[in-house]
Coordinates of C-alpha atoms in Angstrom, one line a residue:
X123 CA -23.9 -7.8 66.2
X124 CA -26.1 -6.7 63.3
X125 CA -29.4 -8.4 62.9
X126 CA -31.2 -7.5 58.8
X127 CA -34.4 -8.5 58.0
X128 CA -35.1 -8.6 53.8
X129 CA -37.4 -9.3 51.8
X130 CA -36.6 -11.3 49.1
X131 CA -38.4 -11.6 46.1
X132 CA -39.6 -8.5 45.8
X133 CA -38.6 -4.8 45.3
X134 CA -41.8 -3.5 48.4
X135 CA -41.3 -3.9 52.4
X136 CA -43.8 -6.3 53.7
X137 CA -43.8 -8.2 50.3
X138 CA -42.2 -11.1 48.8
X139 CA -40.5 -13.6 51.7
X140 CA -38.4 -12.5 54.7
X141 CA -35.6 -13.7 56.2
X142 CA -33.1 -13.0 59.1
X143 CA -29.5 -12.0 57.8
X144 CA -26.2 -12.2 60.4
X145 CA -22.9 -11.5 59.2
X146 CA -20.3 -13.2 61.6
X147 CA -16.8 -13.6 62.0
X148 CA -17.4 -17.7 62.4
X149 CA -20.4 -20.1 63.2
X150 CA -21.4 -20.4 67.3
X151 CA -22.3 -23.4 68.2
X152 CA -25.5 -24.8 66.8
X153 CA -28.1 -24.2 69.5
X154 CA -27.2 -20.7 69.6
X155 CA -27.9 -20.8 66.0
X156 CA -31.2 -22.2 65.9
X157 CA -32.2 -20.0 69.2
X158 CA -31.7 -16.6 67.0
X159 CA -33.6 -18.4 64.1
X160 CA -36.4 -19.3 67.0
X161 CA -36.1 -15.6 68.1
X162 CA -36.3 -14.1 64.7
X163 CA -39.5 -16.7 63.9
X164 CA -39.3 -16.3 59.5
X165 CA -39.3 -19.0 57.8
X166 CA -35.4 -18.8 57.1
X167 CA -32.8 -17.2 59.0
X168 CA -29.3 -17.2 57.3
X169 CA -26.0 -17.4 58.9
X170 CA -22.5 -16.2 56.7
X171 CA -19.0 -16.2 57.4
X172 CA -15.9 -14.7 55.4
X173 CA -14.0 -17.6 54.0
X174 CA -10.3 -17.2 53.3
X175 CA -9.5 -15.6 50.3
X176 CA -7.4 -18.7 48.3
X177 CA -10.8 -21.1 48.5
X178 CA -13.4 -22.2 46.0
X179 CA -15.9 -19.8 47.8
X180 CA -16.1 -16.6 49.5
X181 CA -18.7 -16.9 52.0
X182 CA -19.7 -20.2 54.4
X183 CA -23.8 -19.9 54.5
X184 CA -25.9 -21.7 56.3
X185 CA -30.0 -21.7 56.8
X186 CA -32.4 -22.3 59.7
X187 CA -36.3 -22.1 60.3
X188 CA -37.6 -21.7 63.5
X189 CA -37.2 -25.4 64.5
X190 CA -34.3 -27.0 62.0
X191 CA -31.9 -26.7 59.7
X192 CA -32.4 -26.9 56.3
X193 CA -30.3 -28.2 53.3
X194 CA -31.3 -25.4 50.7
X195 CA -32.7 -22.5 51.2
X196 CA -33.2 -19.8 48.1
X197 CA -35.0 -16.5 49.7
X198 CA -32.5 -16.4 52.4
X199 CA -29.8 -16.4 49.7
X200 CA -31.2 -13.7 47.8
X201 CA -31.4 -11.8 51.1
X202 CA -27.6 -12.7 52.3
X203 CA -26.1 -11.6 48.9
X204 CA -28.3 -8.5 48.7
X205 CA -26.9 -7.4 52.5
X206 CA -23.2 -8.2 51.3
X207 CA -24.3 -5.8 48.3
X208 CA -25.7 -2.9 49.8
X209 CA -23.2 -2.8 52.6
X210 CA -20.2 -3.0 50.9
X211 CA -19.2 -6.3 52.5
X212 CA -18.6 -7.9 49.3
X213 CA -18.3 -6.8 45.7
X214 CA -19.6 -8.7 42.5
X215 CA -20.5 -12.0 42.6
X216 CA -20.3 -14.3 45.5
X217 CA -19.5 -17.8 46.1
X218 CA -21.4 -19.7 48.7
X219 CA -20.3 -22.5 50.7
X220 CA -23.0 -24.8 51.7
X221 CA -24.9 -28.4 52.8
X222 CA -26.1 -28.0 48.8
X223 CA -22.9 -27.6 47.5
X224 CA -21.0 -24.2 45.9
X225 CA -23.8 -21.6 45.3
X226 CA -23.3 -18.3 43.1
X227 CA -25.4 -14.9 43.5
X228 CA -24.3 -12.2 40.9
X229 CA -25.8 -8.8 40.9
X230 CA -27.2 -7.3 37.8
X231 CA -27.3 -3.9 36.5
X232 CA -30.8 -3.2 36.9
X233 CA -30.5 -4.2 40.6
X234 CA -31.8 -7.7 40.8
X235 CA -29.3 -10.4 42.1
X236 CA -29.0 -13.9 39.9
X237 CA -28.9 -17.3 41.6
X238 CA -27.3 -20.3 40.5
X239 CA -28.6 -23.3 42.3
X240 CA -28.8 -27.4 41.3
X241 CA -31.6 -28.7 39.2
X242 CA -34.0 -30.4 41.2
X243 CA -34.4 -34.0 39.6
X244 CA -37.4 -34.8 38.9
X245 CA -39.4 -38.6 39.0
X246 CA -43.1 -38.4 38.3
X247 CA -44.8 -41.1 40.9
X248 CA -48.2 -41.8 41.9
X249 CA -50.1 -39.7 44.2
X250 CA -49.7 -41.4 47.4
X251 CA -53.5 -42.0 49.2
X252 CA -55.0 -39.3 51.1
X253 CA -52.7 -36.6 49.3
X254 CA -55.9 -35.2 47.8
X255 CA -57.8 -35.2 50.4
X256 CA -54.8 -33.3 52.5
X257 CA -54.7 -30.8 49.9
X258 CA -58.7 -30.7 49.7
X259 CA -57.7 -30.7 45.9
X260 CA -57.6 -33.5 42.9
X261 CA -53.5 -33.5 41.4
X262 CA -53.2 -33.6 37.4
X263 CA -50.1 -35.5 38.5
X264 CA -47.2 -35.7 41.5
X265 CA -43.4 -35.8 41.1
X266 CA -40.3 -36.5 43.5
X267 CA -38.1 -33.3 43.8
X268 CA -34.9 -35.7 45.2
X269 CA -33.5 -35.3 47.9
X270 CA -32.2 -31.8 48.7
X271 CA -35.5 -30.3 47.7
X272 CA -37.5 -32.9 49.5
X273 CA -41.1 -32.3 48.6
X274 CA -43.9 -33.4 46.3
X275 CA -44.5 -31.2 43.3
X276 CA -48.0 -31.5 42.6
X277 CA -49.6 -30.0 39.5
X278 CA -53.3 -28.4 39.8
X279 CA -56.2 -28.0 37.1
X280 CA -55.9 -24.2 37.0
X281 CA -54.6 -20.9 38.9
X282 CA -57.6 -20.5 40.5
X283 CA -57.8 -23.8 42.5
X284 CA -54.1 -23.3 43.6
X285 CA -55.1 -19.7 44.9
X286 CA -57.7 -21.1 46.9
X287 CA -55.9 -24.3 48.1
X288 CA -56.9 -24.3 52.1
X289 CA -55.3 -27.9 52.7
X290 CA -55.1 -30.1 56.1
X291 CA -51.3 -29.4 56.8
X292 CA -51.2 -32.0 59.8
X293 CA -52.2 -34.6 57.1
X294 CA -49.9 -33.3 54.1
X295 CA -46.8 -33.5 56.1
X296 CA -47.1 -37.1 55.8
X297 CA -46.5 -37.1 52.6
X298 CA -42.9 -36.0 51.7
X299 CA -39.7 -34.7 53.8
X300 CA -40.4 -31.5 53.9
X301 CA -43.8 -30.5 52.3
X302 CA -45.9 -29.9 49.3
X303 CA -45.5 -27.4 46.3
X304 CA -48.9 -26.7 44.2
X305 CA -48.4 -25.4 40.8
X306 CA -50.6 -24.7 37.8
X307 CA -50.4 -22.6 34.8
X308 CA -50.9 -19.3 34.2
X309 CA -54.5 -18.7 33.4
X310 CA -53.3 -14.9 31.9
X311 CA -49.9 -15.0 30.9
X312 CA -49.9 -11.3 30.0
X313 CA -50.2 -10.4 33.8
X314 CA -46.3 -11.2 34.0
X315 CA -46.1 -14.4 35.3
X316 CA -45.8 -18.4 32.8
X317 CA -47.2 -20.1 36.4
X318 CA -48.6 -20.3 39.6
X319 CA -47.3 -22.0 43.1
X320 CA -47.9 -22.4 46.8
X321 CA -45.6 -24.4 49.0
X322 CA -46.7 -25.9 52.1
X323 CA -43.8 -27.1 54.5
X324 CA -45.3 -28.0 57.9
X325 CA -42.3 -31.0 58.6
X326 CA -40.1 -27.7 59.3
X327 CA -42.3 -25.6 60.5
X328 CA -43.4 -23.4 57.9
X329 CA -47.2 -23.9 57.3
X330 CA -46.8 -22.1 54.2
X331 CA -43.3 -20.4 53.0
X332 CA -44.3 -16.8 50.9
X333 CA -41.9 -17.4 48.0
X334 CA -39.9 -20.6 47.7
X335 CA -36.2 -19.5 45.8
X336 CA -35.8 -23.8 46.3
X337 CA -39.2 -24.7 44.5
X338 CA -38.2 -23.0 41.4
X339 CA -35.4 -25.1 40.9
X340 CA -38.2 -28.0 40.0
X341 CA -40.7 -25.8 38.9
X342 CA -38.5 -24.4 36.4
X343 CA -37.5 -28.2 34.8
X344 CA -41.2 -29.0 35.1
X345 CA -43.3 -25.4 33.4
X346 CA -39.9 -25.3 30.8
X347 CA -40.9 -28.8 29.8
X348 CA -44.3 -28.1 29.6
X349 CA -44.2 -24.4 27.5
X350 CA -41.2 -24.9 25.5
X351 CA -38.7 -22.5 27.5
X352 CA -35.8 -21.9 28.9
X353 CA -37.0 -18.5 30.9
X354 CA -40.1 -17.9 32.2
X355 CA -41.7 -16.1 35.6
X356 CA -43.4 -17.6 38.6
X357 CA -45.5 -16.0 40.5
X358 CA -45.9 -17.9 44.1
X359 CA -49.6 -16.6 45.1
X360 CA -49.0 -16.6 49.0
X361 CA -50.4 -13.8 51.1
X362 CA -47.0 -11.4 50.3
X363 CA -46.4 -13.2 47.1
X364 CA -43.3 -12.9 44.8
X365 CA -42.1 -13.0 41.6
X366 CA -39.4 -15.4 40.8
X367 CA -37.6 -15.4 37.4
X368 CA -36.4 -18.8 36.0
X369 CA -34.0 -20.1 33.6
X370 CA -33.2 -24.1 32.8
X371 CA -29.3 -24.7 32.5
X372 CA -29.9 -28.6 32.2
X373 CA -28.3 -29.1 35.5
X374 CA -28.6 -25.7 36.9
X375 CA -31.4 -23.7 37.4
X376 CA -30.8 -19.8 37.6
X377 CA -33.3 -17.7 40.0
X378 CA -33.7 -13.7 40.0
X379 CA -35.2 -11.5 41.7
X380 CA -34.8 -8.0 44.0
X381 CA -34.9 -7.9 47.4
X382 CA -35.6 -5.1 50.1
X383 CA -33.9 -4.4 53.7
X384 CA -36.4 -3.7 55.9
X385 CA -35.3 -3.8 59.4
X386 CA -31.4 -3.4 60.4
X387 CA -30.7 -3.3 64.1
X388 CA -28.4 -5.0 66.9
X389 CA -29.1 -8.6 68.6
X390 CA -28.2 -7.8 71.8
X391 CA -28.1 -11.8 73.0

């Protein structure tokens, strides 16, 4: 069967965040599934499978890293609906069904593809002890992402100290489900981007993910609260980094970005 690797994200190869794509007639069983995401070894590797035509969605999609499966996933998304694009395997927008709930990707004119994924809801809550010394950085303040985002969204003095955030990751993976997201704002918001992120997930195996699609959908509440709009642009400052635009739909948060195919060959197994 064909076996994609994208890059989501980003409009470069080697940029933005990658992610396994397989287009199947129906799901194997799971520890096939989880071997191929083993084998593949990106932070996401995304399953689909046609759904009939008279359902609520078009597509069943479902996400794994390396050693689980995960309840949200947005670069793997990105990727999934940019391989039914480009290879004719569905037209217009699609209609995922999935552990979150129906998901949407429409393409856009100028090539970008549109996300529409839950709101994260957000609880501010008191930096639990030792989450500053994990991240080897002091947190303006902490909030609760709920449950299907399942991390701590911690906001940092400035761009710079997220940039160079080298944190303990054995210690910050006691502190939420899945991991850690470190924002701050932009310190030049003429270089194209409203904020800055890093996400740390080492409870799934991801020490740190490259660009986050999930993230954004509490980063986008939070920075929209804090600069007074809808739409902005995050920039997650990894080693591949990524642009992700946002927009705040009160209970939906949409996502854009490009993406790239940069490996398309045959998994043999």
């Amino acid at each position: 069967m064909r076996i994609r690797i994208v890059d989501a994200f980003t409009d470069r190869p080697f940029h933005g965040n990658p992610a396994g794509v397989l287009l199947l007639d129906s799901f194997p069983d799971d520890a096939w599934l989880q071997n191929v995401a083993r084998e593949v070894n990106h932070a996401e590797t995304a399953f689909a499978h046609p759904l009939p035509e008279s359902g609520e969605a078009d597509w069943a999609l479902r996400w794994f890293t390396p050693v689980t499966e995960v309840d949200m996933c947005g670069h793997a998304t990105l990727a999934t609906a940019h391989v039914l694009a480009s290879t004719g395997s569905h037209e217009g927008p699609v209609r995922f069904a999935t552990r979150s709930g129906l998901l949407t990707a429409t393409p856009r004119p100028d090539g970008s593809l549109t996300l529409d994924f839950p709101t994260a809801p957000l609880t501010p809550v008191t930096a639990p002890d030792g989450l500053a010394e994990a991240l080897r950085a002091e947190p303006l303040s902490v909030l609760d992402t709920g449950p299907q985002v399942g991390d701590l969204l911690v906001e940092l003095a400035d761009e710079k100290t997220v940039r160079g955030l080298a944190p303990d990751l054995r210690a910050l993976g006691r502190h939420s489900r899945r991991g850690v997201i470190a924002t701050a704002r932009a310190e030049d918001p003429s270089a194209g981007h409203d904020y800055v992120s890093r996400c740390f997930f080492p409870n799934v195996g991801i020490d740190e993910d490259p660009v986050t699609g999930s993230a954004h959908t509490a980063l986008a509440p939070f920075w929209s609260g804090r600069l007074g709009s809808p739409a902005l642009t995050g920039l997650q400052a990894s080693a591949r980094s990524g642009h992700v635009r946002t927009e705040l739909r009160g209970d939906r948060t949409l996502l854009s970005g490009r993406a790239v195919t940069v490996i398309d060959g045959e998994l043999l197994a």
